[in-house]
Coordinates of C-alpha atoms in Angstrom, one line a residue:
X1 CA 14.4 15.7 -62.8
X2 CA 13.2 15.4 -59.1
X3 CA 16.7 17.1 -58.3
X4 CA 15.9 20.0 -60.6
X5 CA 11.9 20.5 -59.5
X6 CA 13.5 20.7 -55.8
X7 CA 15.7 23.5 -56.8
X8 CA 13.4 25.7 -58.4
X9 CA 11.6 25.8 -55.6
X10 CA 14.1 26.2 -53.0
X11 CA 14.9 29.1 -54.9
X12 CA 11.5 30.5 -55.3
X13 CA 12.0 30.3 -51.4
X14 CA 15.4 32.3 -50.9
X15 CA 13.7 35.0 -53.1
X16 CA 10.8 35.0 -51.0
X17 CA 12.0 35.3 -48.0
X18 CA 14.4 38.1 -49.1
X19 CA 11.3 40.1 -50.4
X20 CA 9.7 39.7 -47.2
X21 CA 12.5 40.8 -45.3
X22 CA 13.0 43.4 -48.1
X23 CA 9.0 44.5 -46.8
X24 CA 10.2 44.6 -43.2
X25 CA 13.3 47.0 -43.3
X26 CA 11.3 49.1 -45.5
X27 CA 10.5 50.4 -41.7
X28 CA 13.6 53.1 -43.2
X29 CA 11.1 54.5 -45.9
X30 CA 8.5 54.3 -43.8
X31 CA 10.3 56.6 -40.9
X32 CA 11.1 58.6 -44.0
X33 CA 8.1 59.6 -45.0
X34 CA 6.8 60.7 -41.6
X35 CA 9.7 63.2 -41.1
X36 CA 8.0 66.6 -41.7
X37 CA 4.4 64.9 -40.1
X38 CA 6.3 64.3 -36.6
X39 CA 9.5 66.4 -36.6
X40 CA 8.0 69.7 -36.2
X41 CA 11.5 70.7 -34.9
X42 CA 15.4 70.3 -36.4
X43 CA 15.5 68.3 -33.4
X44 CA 12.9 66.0 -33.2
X45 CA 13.9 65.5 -37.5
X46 CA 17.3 64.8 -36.6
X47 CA 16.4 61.9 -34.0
X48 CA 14.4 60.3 -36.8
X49 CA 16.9 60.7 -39.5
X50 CA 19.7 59.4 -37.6
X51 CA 17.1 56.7 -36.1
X52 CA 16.6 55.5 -39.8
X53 CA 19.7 56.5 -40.9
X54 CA 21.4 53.8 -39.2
X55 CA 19.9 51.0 -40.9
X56 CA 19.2 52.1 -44.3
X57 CA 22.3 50.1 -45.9
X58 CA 20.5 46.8 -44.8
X59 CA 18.1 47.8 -46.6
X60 CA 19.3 49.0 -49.9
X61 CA 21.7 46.0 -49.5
X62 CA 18.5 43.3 -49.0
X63 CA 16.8 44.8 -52.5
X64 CA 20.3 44.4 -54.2
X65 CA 20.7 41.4 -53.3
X66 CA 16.9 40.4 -53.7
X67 CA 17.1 42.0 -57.2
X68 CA 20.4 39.4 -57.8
X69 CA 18.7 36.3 -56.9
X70 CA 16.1 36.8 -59.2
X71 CA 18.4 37.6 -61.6
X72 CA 20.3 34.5 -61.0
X73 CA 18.1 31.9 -60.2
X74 CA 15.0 33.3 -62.2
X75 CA 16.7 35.2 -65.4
X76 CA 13.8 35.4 -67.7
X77 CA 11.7 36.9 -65.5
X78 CA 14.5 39.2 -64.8
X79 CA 15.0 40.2 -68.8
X80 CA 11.0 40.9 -68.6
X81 CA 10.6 42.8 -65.6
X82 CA 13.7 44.5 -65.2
X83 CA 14.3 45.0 -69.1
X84 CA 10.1 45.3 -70.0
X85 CA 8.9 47.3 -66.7
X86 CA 12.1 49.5 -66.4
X87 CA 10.5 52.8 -66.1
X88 CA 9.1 51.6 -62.6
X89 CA 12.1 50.1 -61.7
X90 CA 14.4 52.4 -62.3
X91 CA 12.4 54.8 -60.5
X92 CA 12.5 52.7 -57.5
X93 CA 15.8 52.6 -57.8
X94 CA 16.4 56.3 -58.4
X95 CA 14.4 56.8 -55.5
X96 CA 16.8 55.0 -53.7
X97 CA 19.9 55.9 -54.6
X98 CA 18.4 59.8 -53.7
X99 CA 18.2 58.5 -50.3
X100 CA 22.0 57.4 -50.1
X101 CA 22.9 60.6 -51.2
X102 CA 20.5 62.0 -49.2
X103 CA 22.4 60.7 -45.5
X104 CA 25.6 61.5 -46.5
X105 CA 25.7 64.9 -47.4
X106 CA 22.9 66.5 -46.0
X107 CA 24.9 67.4 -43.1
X108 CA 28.1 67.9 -45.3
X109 CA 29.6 71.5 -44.6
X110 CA 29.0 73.5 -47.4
X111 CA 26.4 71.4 -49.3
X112 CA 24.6 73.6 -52.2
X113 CA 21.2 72.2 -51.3
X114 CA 20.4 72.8 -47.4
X115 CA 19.7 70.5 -45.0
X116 CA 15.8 70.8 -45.9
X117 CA 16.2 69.8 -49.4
X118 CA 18.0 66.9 -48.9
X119 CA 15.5 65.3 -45.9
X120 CA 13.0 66.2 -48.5
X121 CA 14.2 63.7 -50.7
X122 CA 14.5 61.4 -47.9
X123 CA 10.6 62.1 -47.7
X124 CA 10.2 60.9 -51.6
X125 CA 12.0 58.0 -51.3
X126 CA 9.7 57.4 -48.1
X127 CA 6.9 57.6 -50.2
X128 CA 7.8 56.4 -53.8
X129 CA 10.2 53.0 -52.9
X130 CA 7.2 51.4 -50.6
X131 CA 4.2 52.3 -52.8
X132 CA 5.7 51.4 -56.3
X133 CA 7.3 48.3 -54.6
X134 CA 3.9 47.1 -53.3
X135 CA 2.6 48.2 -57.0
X136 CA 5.2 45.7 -58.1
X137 CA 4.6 42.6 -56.9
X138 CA 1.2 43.0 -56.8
X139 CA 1.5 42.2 -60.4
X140 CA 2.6 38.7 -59.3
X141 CA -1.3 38.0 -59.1
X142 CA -2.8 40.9 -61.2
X143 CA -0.6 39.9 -64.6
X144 CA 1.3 42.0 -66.9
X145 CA 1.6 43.1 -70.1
X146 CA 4.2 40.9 -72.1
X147 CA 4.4 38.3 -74.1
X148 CA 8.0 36.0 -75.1
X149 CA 8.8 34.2 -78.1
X150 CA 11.8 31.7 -77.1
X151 CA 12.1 31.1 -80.9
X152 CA 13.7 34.3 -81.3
X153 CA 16.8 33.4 -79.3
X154 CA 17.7 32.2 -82.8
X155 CA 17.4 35.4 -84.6
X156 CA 20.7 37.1 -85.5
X157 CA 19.5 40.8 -85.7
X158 CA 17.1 40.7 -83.2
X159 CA 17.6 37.9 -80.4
X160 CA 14.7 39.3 -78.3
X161 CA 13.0 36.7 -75.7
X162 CA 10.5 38.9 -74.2
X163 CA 8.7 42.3 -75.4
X164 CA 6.2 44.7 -73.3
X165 CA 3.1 45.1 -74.6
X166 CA 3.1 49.0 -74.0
X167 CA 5.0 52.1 -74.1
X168 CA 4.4 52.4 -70.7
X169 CA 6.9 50.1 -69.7
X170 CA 5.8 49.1 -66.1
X171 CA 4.0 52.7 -65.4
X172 CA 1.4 50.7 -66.8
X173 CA 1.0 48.4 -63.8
X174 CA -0.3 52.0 -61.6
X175 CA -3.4 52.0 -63.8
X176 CA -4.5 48.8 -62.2
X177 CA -6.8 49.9 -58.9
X178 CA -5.9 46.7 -56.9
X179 CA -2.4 47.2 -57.6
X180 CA -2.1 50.0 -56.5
X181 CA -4.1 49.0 -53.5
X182 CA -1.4 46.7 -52.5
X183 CA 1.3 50.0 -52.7
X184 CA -0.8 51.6 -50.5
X185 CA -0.6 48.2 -48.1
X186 CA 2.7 48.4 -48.2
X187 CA 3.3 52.0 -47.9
X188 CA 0.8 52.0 -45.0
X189 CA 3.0 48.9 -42.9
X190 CA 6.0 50.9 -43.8
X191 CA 5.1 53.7 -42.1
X192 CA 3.8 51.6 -39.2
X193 CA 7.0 49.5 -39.4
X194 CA 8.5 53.2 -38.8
X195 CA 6.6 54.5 -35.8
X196 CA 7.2 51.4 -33.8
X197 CA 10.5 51.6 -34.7
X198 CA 11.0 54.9 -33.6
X199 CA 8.5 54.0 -30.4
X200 CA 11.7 51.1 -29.9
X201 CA 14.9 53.5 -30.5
X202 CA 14.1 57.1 -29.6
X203 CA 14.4 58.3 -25.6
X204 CA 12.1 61.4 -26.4
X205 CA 8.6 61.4 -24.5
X206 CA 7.0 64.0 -26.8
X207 CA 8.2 62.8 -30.1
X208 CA 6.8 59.1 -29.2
X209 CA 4.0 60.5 -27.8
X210 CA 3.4 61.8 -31.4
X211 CA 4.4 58.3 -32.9
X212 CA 1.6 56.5 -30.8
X213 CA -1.1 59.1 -32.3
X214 CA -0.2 58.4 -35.4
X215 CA -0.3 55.1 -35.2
X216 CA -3.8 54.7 -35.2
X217 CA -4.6 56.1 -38.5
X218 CA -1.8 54.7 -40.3
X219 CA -2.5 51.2 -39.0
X220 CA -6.5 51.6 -39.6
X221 CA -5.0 52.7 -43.5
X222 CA -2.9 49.6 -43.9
X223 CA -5.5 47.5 -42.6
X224 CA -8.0 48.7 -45.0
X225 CA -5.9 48.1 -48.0
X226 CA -4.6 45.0 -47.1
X227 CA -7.7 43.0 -46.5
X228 CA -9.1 44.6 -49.2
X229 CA -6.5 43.1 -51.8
X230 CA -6.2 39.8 -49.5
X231 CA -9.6 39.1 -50.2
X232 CA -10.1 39.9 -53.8
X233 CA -6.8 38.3 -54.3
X234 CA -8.2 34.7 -52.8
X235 CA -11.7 34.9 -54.5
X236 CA -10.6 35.9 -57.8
X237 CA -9.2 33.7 -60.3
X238 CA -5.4 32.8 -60.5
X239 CA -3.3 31.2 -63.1
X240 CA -2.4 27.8 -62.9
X241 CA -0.1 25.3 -64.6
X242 CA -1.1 22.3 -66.0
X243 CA 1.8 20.2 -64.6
X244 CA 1.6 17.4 -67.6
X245 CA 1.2 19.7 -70.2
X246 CA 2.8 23.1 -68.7
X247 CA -0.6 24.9 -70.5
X248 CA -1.1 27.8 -68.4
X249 CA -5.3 28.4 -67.8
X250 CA -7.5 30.6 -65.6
X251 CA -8.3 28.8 -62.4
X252 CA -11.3 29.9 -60.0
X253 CA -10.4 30.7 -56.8
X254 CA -6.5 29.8 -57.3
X255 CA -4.7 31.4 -54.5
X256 CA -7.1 30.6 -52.1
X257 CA -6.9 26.9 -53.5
X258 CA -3.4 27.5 -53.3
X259 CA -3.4 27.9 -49.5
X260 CA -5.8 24.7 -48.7
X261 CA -3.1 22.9 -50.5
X262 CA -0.6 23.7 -48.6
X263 CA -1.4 23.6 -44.8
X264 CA 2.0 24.8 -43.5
X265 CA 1.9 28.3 -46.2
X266 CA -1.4 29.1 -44.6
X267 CA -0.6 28.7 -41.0
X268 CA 2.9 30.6 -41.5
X269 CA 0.3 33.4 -43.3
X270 CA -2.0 33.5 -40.1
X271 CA 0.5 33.5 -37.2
X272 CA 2.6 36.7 -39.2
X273 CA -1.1 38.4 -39.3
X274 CA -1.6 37.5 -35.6
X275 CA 1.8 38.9 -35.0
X276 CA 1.8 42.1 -36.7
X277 CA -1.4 43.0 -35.1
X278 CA -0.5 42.0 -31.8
X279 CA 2.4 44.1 -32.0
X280 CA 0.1 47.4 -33.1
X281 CA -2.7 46.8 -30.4
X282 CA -0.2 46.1 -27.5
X283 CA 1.9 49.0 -28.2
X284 CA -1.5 50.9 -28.5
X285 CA -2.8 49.8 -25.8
X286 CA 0.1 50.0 -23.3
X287 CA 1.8 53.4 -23.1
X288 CA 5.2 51.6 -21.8
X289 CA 5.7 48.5 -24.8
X290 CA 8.0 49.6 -27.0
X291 CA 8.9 46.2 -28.5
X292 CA 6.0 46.2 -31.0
X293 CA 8.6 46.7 -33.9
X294 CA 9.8 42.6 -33.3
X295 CA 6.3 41.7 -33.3
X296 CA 4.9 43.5 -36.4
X297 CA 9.0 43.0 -38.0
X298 CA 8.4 38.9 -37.7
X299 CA 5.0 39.1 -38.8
X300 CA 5.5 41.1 -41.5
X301 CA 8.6 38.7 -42.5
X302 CA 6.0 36.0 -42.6
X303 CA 3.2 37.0 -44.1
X304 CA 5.0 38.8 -46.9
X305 CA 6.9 35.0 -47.0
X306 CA 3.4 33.4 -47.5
X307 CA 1.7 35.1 -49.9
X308 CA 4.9 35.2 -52.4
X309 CA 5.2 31.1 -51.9
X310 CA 1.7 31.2 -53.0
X311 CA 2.0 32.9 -56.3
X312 CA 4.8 30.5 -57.3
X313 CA 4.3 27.5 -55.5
X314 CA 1.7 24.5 -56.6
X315 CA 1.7 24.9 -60.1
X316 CA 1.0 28.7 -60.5
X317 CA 2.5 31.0 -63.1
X318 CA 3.8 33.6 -60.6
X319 CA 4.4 36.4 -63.3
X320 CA 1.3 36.0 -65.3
X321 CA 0.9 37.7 -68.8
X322 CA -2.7 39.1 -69.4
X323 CA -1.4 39.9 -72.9
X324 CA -0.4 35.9 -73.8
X325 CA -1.1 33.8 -70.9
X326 CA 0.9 31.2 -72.2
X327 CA 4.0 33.9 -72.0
X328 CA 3.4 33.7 -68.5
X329 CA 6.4 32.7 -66.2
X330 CA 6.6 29.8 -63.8
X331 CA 9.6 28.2 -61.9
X332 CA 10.1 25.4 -64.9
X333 CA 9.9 27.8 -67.8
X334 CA 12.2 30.9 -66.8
X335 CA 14.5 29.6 -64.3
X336 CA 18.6 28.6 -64.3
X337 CA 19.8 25.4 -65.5
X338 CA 20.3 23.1 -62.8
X339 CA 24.1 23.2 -62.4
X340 CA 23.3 26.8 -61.6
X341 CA 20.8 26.2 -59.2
X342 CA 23.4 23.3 -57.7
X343 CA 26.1 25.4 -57.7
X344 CA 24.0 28.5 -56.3
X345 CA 22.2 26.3 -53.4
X346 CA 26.5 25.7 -52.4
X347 CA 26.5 29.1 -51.6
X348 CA 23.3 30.0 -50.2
X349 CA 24.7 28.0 -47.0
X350 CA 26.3 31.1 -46.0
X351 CA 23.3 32.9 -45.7
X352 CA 22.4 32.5 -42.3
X353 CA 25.7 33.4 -41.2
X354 CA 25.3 36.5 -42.9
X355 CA 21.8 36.9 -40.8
X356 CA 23.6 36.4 -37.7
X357 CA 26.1 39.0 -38.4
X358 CA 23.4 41.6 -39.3
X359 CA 21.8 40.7 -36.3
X360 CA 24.8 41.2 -34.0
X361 CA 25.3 44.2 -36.5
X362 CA 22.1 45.7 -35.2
X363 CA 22.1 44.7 -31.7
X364 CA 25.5 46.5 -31.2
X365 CA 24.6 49.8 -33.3
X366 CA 20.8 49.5 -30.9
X367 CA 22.7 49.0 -27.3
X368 CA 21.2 52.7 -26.3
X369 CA 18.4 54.5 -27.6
X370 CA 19.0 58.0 -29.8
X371 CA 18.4 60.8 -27.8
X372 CA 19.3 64.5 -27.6
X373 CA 21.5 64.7 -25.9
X374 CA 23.7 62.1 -28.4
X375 CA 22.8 64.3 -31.0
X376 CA 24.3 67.5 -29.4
X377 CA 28.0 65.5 -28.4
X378 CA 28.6 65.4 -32.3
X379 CA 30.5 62.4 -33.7
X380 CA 28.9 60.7 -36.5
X381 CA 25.6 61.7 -37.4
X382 CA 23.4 62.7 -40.7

């Protein structure tokens, strides 16, 4: 039994850490949605697009592959969200399917649409992935609405585990105020994530020069929101897990509990902070860093890491159900059987080799930095 506890969580840990790396690259929607703000000209847009453009598969590969180890290693929260909250998900991932489309053929001879069109969608995506992502998981502390009756997985006609409470099916999650405070958060790094990106791979003196100015407002916007759900989210009450009885009850001050419990979650949470503002104020503050992206990047990666471990870790339903809270999921009650987390864990070895070949990957693609004068040789670009 100590064999399968040990699993679950280690598991609850690769599909936090992918999430949080999944917030990071988001630094491609982020870029997105600032195309028509900065690019006042087709050839400042074109910088950025290829800028993002060159890293958007990691990307749309990291929330694929996030979205499979849920699946695997969690599958009845995957039946609820994915198969309950579809409407939001699908639209995230309509959104981004429009922007693999949108790469390839905006600069396709011939295309129907026009260049515009299609770096309008880019702009969507930009907007839409990031915001109804952040709306997303802030439901991992908020609660949704569904409840699940295991007893059905005997029923012939109807073998139904899990049912949403609405018609909304996940849309509903956006009529929640601190959720959607979270999407703005997230939204907000994004595009943060994006103009120190662009500070990091673009030669162009005006167009960073534009980037810097907008930093300040956007980073002053994600601060706001952030803190703002931070705090609620650690004085307000979280659902805990009787770990006897596996009754689920309303606990005061859960998350923040959560965090006192575990000294190592909370000092990973407060050196990713540190980080992502230390990368913002120095590339604010000196006109020549351009390495802020690293900074903010890892400090996102670890703060996003945090705050996921502590919605599932030390006995915490981390998808609650405000409809039935004893319909709420923890790592016990929805995850794989523990051959599959065995078997799984096997695999999961190869992950950092698959990190060090994105890495290398990236380094190689990022040896010079975009610049006009690359964009008027022709060769590949979108």
């Amino acid at each position: 039994m100590s064999t399968y506890i040990f699993l679950q969580h280690y598991w609850w840990l690769i599909v936090s850490l992918l999430g949080a790396i999944l917030v990071f690259l988001l630094f491609v929607q982020g870029g997105n949605s600032l195309l028509f703000c900065l690019g006042k000209t087709e050839e400042h847009r074109k910088m950025m697009v290829n800028s993002t453009g060159r890293k958007w598969e990691f990307t749309f590969t990291t929330l694929v592959t996030f979205g499979g180890a849920f699946f695997a290693s969690f599958p009845l929260f995957y039946s609820t969200s994915f198969g309950g909250a579809y409407w939001l998900w699908m639209i995230i991932l309509f959104s981004f399917v429009l922007q693999a489309v949108s790469y390839e053929f905006q600069s396709k001879a011939g295309n129907l649409l026009g260049k515009k069109t299609y770096q309008t969608f880019l702009v969507i995506n930009g907007v839409v992935g990031p915001l109804l992502l952040g709306g997303a998981v802030a439901t991992f502390f908020t609660g949704s609405d569904f409840y699940i009756n295991k007893a059905n997985m005997g029923n012939i006609m109807m073998p139904v585990i899990s049912q949403w409470g609405n018609g909304w099916h996940g849309l509903d999650a956006l009529l929640n105020p601190w959720n959607v405070v979270l999407g703005l958060a997230v939204f907000f790094l994004a595009r943060v994530l994006g103009l120190l990106y662009f500070i990091n791979n673009i030669a162009d003196d005006a167009l960073i020069t534009k980037c810097r100015r907008a930093l300040y407002a956007n980073a002053g916007l994600f601060l706001v929101f952030f803190l703002a759900f931070v705090i609620r989210t650690l004085l307000a009450d979280g659902y805990a897990v009787n770990p006897d009885t596996k009754e689920i009850y309303m606990e005061p001050y859960k998350y923040l509990n959560n965090f006192l419990a575990m000294p190592a979650v909370l000092a990973t949470f407060l050196i990713g902070v540190v980080l992502v503002l230390f990368g913002i104020l120095r590339t604010l503050l000196k006109k020549t860093f351009d390495k802020g992206i690293w900074f903010a990047g890892g400090g996102t990666i670890l703060t996003v890491l945090a705050l996921l471990l502590i919605a599932g870790y030390n006995n915490t339903a981390y998808y609650p159900s405000f409809t039935d809270i004893q319909s709420s999921l923890t790592l016990s009650n929805s995850c794989s059987s523990q051959f599959t987390l065995k078997t799984m864990a096997y695999v999961s070895i190869l992950v950092p080799f698959v990190i060090a070949y994105i890495f290398y990957a990236w380094r190689s693609i990022d040896k010079k930095k975009i610049d006009a004068e690359e964009m008027d040789e022709g060769g590949h670009a979108y």
